[in-house]
Amino acid sequence: RLAKVRAYDRAGFAWSPPAATPRTMAALAADLRGMLDHSGAPGPFVLVGHSFGGLLLRHFASAHPEYVKALVLVDPLEPFEWHPLNAEQARRLSVGVRLSRRGALLARLGVVRLGLDLLLAGSRALPKLLARASSGKGSVVPDRLVGEIRKLPPEVWPAVRSHWCLPRSFRTLAEYLERLPEHCALPLDATPLRGIPVTVISAAASPAEVVAAHRATASASDLGRHVVAEGSGHWIQLDRPDVVVEEVRRAARI
């Protein structure tokens, strides 16, 4: 009701085919620019990004401020969270990459589809057994993600399930995890953002140091705004969509 929304899937995820180039930050920004150029919509745009998408938008806006009317960053990833890596983070990323590559194999064999079908149907025991057999200690992750998916309207569950039954989704995820420290190590030039309205929405469950970094990201703009979404976890758009909509509405009026 407020505006026309253009949403896109990064290459390798959902409806988008795999990328032909490595998923560097420059390539991701070029993909976004190409999508905006071919969207047929007049710019500049209010750009909204969640988590890693928020980090991508900060780099994009620094390189292409002419495309940006305002930024709304939803619990965005802060570079210090994954750079420099400590030993525990390196271990977690290594496990994530290994499980993602294993997920690609399991998706090809149909195991992922079976597990998701059962989970979304409300079954618990057999999906947990499948996850434990295929992922070991990583079996808690699918159950947690399905919990987030259940916050979406039931009519979209089959589409989400279909996307994550594709081996390429897992292969793409593996590359993103491998490159995460590289993305977070890139310098961020905040100068072009000084004159752009930047709204940062923090999850109430975020650690204090992350919320402080979000506040600093917002304050880097002369028109910055920081909001805490009470009662929300990391996926604010699922827990408190009203907060996201209100901040987009506010940004669109600026």
Coordinates of C-alpha atoms in Angstrom, one line a residue:
R1 CA 0.0 0.0 0.0
L2 CA 2.9 2.4 0.6
A3 CA 5.2 1.8 -2.3
K4 CA 6.2 -0.5 -5.1
V5 CA 8.7 -3.0 -3.8
R6 CA 11.4 -4.6 -5.9
A7 CA 12.9 -7.7 -4.2
Y8 CA 15.7 -9.9 -5.7
D9 CA 17.4 -13.1 -4.9
R10 CA 21.2 -13.0 -5.0
A11 CA 22.7 -15.3 -7.6
G12 CA 22.6 -18.9 -6.6
F13 CA 19.7 -18.5 -4.2
A14 CA 15.9 -19.1 -4.7
W15 CA 14.9 -18.2 -8.3
S16 CA 18.3 -16.9 -9.3
P17 CA 20.7 -19.1 -11.2
P18 CA 24.3 -19.6 -10.0
A19 CA 26.7 -16.8 -10.6
A20 CA 29.5 -17.1 -13.2
T21 CA 31.9 -15.0 -11.1
P22 CA 33.2 -15.3 -7.6
R23 CA 30.9 -13.8 -5.0
T24 CA 33.2 -10.8 -4.1
M25 CA 31.7 -7.7 -2.6
A26 CA 32.4 -5.8 -5.9
A27 CA 30.5 -8.5 -7.8
L28 CA 27.5 -8.4 -5.4
A29 CA 27.3 -4.6 -5.7
A30 CA 27.5 -4.9 -9.5
D31 CA 24.6 -7.4 -9.5
L32 CA 22.5 -5.0 -7.4
R33 CA 23.3 -2.1 -9.6
G34 CA 22.3 -4.2 -12.7
M35 CA 19.1 -5.2 -11.0
L36 CA 18.2 -1.6 -10.3
D37 CA 19.1 -0.5 -13.8
H38 CA 16.9 -3.2 -15.4
S39 CA 14.0 -2.9 -13.0
G40 CA 12.3 -0.1 -14.9
A41 CA 11.8 1.8 -11.7
P42 CA 13.0 5.4 -11.4
G43 CA 15.6 6.1 -8.8
P44 CA 16.9 7.0 -6.3
F45 CA 15.7 4.2 -4.1
V46 CA 15.0 3.4 -0.5
L47 CA 17.2 0.4 -0.1
V48 CA 16.4 -2.1 2.7
G49 CA 18.7 -4.9 3.7
H50 CA 18.8 -7.5 6.5
S51 CA 21.9 -9.0 8.1
F52 CA 24.6 -9.5 5.5
G53 CA 22.3 -7.5 3.1
G54 CA 22.9 -4.5 5.3
L55 CA 26.6 -4.8 5.0
L56 CA 26.2 -5.1 1.2
L57 CA 24.1 -2.0 1.1
R58 CA 26.7 0.0 3.0
H59 CA 29.3 -0.9 0.4
F60 CA 26.9 -0.3 -2.5
A61 CA 25.8 3.1 -1.1
S62 CA 29.4 4.2 -0.7
A63 CA 30.2 3.3 -4.3
H64 CA 26.9 4.5 -5.8
P65 CA 25.3 7.2 -3.7
E66 CA 23.4 8.5 -6.7
Y67 CA 21.2 5.4 -6.5
V68 CA 20.2 5.9 -2.9
K69 CA 17.5 8.0 -1.4
A70 CA 17.7 6.3 2.0
L71 CA 19.0 3.1 3.6
V72 CA 17.1 1.0 6.1
L73 CA 19.4 -1.6 7.6
V74 CA 17.7 -4.3 9.5
D75 CA 19.9 -5.8 12.2
P76 CA 22.9 -5.5 9.8
L77 CA 26.0 -7.4 10.1
E78 CA 28.8 -5.4 11.5
P79 CA 32.3 -6.1 10.2
F80 CA 33.9 -6.6 13.6
E81 CA 31.6 -9.6 14.2
W82 CA 33.7 -11.7 11.8
H83 CA 37.0 -9.9 11.4
P84 CA 39.5 -10.6 12.7
L85 CA 38.5 -14.2 13.3
N86 CA 39.2 -15.9 16.6
A87 CA 39.8 -19.6 16.8
E88 CA 36.2 -20.4 17.8
Q89 CA 34.8 -18.3 14.9
A90 CA 37.2 -20.0 12.5
R91 CA 36.0 -23.4 13.7
R92 CA 32.3 -22.4 13.4
L93 CA 32.8 -21.2 9.9
S94 CA 34.7 -24.3 8.9
V95 CA 31.8 -26.4 10.3
G96 CA 29.3 -24.2 8.5
V97 CA 31.1 -24.7 5.1
R98 CA 31.4 -28.4 5.6
L99 CA 27.7 -28.8 6.5
S100 CA 26.6 -26.6 3.6
R101 CA 28.6 -28.8 1.2
R102 CA 27.2 -31.9 2.8
G103 CA 23.7 -30.3 2.4
A104 CA 24.3 -30.0 -1.3
L105 CA 24.8 -33.7 -1.5
L106 CA 21.8 -34.5 0.7
A107 CA 19.6 -32.2 -1.4
R108 CA 20.7 -34.0 -4.5
L109 CA 19.7 -37.3 -2.8
G110 CA 16.3 -36.0 -1.7
V111 CA 17.0 -36.2 2.0
V112 CA 16.6 -32.4 2.5
R113 CA 13.2 -32.4 0.9
L114 CA 12.0 -35.3 3.0
G115 CA 13.2 -33.7 6.2
L116 CA 11.7 -30.3 5.4
D117 CA 8.4 -31.9 4.3
L118 CA 8.2 -33.7 7.7
L119 CA 9.2 -30.7 9.7
L120 CA 6.7 -28.3 8.1
A121 CA 4.0 -31.0 8.5
G122 CA 4.7 -30.9 12.3
S123 CA 6.7 -34.1 12.6
R124 CA 9.7 -33.9 14.9
A125 CA 11.3 -37.3 15.7
L126 CA 12.2 -38.5 12.2
P127 CA 13.5 -35.1 10.9
K128 CA 15.7 -34.8 14.0
L129 CA 17.0 -38.3 13.4
L130 CA 17.8 -37.5 9.7
A131 CA 19.4 -34.2 10.7
R132 CA 21.5 -35.9 13.4
A133 CA 22.6 -38.6 11.1
S134 CA 23.7 -36.1 8.4
S135 CA 24.9 -33.2 10.4
G136 CA 25.8 -34.4 13.8
K137 CA 25.9 -31.5 16.3
G138 CA 24.8 -29.2 13.5
S139 CA 21.4 -30.7 13.6
V140 CA 20.0 -28.0 15.8
V141 CA 20.4 -25.4 12.9
P142 CA 17.7 -26.8 10.6
D143 CA 15.2 -27.0 13.5
R144 CA 15.9 -23.4 14.4
L145 CA 15.5 -22.2 10.8
V146 CA 12.3 -24.1 10.4
G147 CA 11.1 -22.3 13.5
E148 CA 11.7 -19.0 11.7
I149 CA 10.0 -20.2 8.5
R150 CA 6.9 -21.1 10.5
K151 CA 6.5 -17.3 11.3
L152 CA 5.8 -16.8 7.6
P153 CA 2.3 -17.3 6.2
P154 CA 1.8 -21.1 5.5
E155 CA 1.1 -20.4 1.8
V156 CA 4.7 -19.5 1.2
W157 CA 6.2 -22.5 3.0
P158 CA 6.3 -24.7 -0.1
A159 CA 8.3 -22.0 -2.0
V160 CA 10.9 -21.8 0.8
R161 CA 11.1 -25.5 1.0
S162 CA 11.6 -25.8 -2.7
H163 CA 14.5 -23.3 -2.7
W164 CA 16.3 -25.2 0.0
C165 CA 15.9 -28.5 -1.7
L166 CA 18.2 -27.2 -4.5
P167 CA 21.9 -28.3 -4.2
R168 CA 23.0 -24.9 -5.6
S169 CA 21.5 -23.1 -2.6
F170 CA 23.8 -25.0 -0.3
R171 CA 26.8 -24.5 -2.6
T172 CA 26.2 -20.8 -2.7
L173 CA 25.8 -20.6 1.1
A174 CA 29.2 -22.4 1.4
E175 CA 30.9 -19.8 -0.7
Y176 CA 29.3 -17.0 1.3
L177 CA 30.5 -18.5 4.6
E178 CA 34.0 -19.0 3.1
R179 CA 34.2 -15.4 2.0
L180 CA 32.6 -13.9 5.1
P181 CA 35.9 -12.8 6.8
E182 CA 37.0 -11.4 3.4
H183 CA 33.9 -9.3 3.2
C184 CA 34.2 -8.1 6.7
A185 CA 37.8 -7.1 6.2
L186 CA 37.0 -4.7 3.5
P187 CA 37.4 -1.0 4.4
L188 CA 34.1 0.9 4.5
D189 CA 34.1 4.5 3.4
A190 CA 31.4 6.2 5.3
T191 CA 32.0 9.7 3.7
P192 CA 29.4 9.3 0.9
L193 CA 26.8 8.2 3.5
R194 CA 27.1 11.4 5.5
G195 CA 24.3 13.1 3.4
I196 CA 22.2 10.0 3.0
P197 CA 19.4 9.2 5.5
V198 CA 20.5 5.9 7.2
T199 CA 18.1 4.1 9.6
V200 CA 19.5 1.1 11.6
I201 CA 17.1 -1.2 13.3
S202 CA 18.7 -3.4 16.0
A203 CA 17.1 -6.6 17.3
A204 CA 16.4 -6.4 21.0
A205 CA 18.2 -9.7 21.4
S206 CA 21.4 -8.4 19.8
P207 CA 24.5 -8.2 22.1
A208 CA 25.3 -4.8 23.5
E209 CA 28.4 -4.3 21.4
V210 CA 26.5 -5.0 18.2
V211 CA 23.8 -2.5 19.2
A212 CA 26.5 0.1 20.0
A213 CA 28.0 -0.5 16.5
H214 CA 24.6 -0.1 14.9
R215 CA 24.2 3.2 16.8
A216 CA 27.6 4.3 15.4
T217 CA 26.6 3.3 11.9
A218 CA 23.5 5.5 12.1
S219 CA 25.4 8.4 13.6
A220 CA 27.8 8.3 10.6
S221 CA 25.0 10.0 8.7
D222 CA 23.8 13.5 9.3
L223 CA 20.3 12.1 8.9
G224 CA 20.9 8.9 10.9
R225 CA 18.4 7.2 13.0
H226 CA 18.8 4.2 15.3
V227 CA 15.8 2.1 16.5
V228 CA 15.6 -1.0 18.7
A229 CA 12.9 -3.4 17.8
E230 CA 11.6 -4.6 21.1
G231 CA 10.7 -8.3 21.4
S232 CA 12.6 -9.3 18.3
G233 CA 15.4 -11.7 17.4
H234 CA 17.8 -11.3 14.5
W235 CA 15.0 -11.8 11.9
I236 CA 13.2 -8.6 12.8
Q237 CA 11.2 -8.7 9.5
L238 CA 9.5 -11.8 10.9
D239 CA 9.2 -10.9 14.6
R240 CA 8.4 -7.2 14.2
P241 CA 7.5 -6.4 10.6
D242 CA 5.5 -3.4 11.8
V243 CA 8.8 -1.8 12.9
V244 CA 10.4 -2.4 9.5
V245 CA 7.4 -1.1 7.6
E246 CA 7.2 2.1 9.8
E247 CA 10.9 2.9 9.2
V248 CA 10.6 2.3 5.5
R249 CA 7.5 4.6 5.5
R250 CA 9.5 7.2 7.4
A251 CA 12.5 6.9 5.0
A252 CA 10.3 7.1 1.9
R253 CA 8.9 10.5 3.1
I254 CA 12.3 12.0 3.7

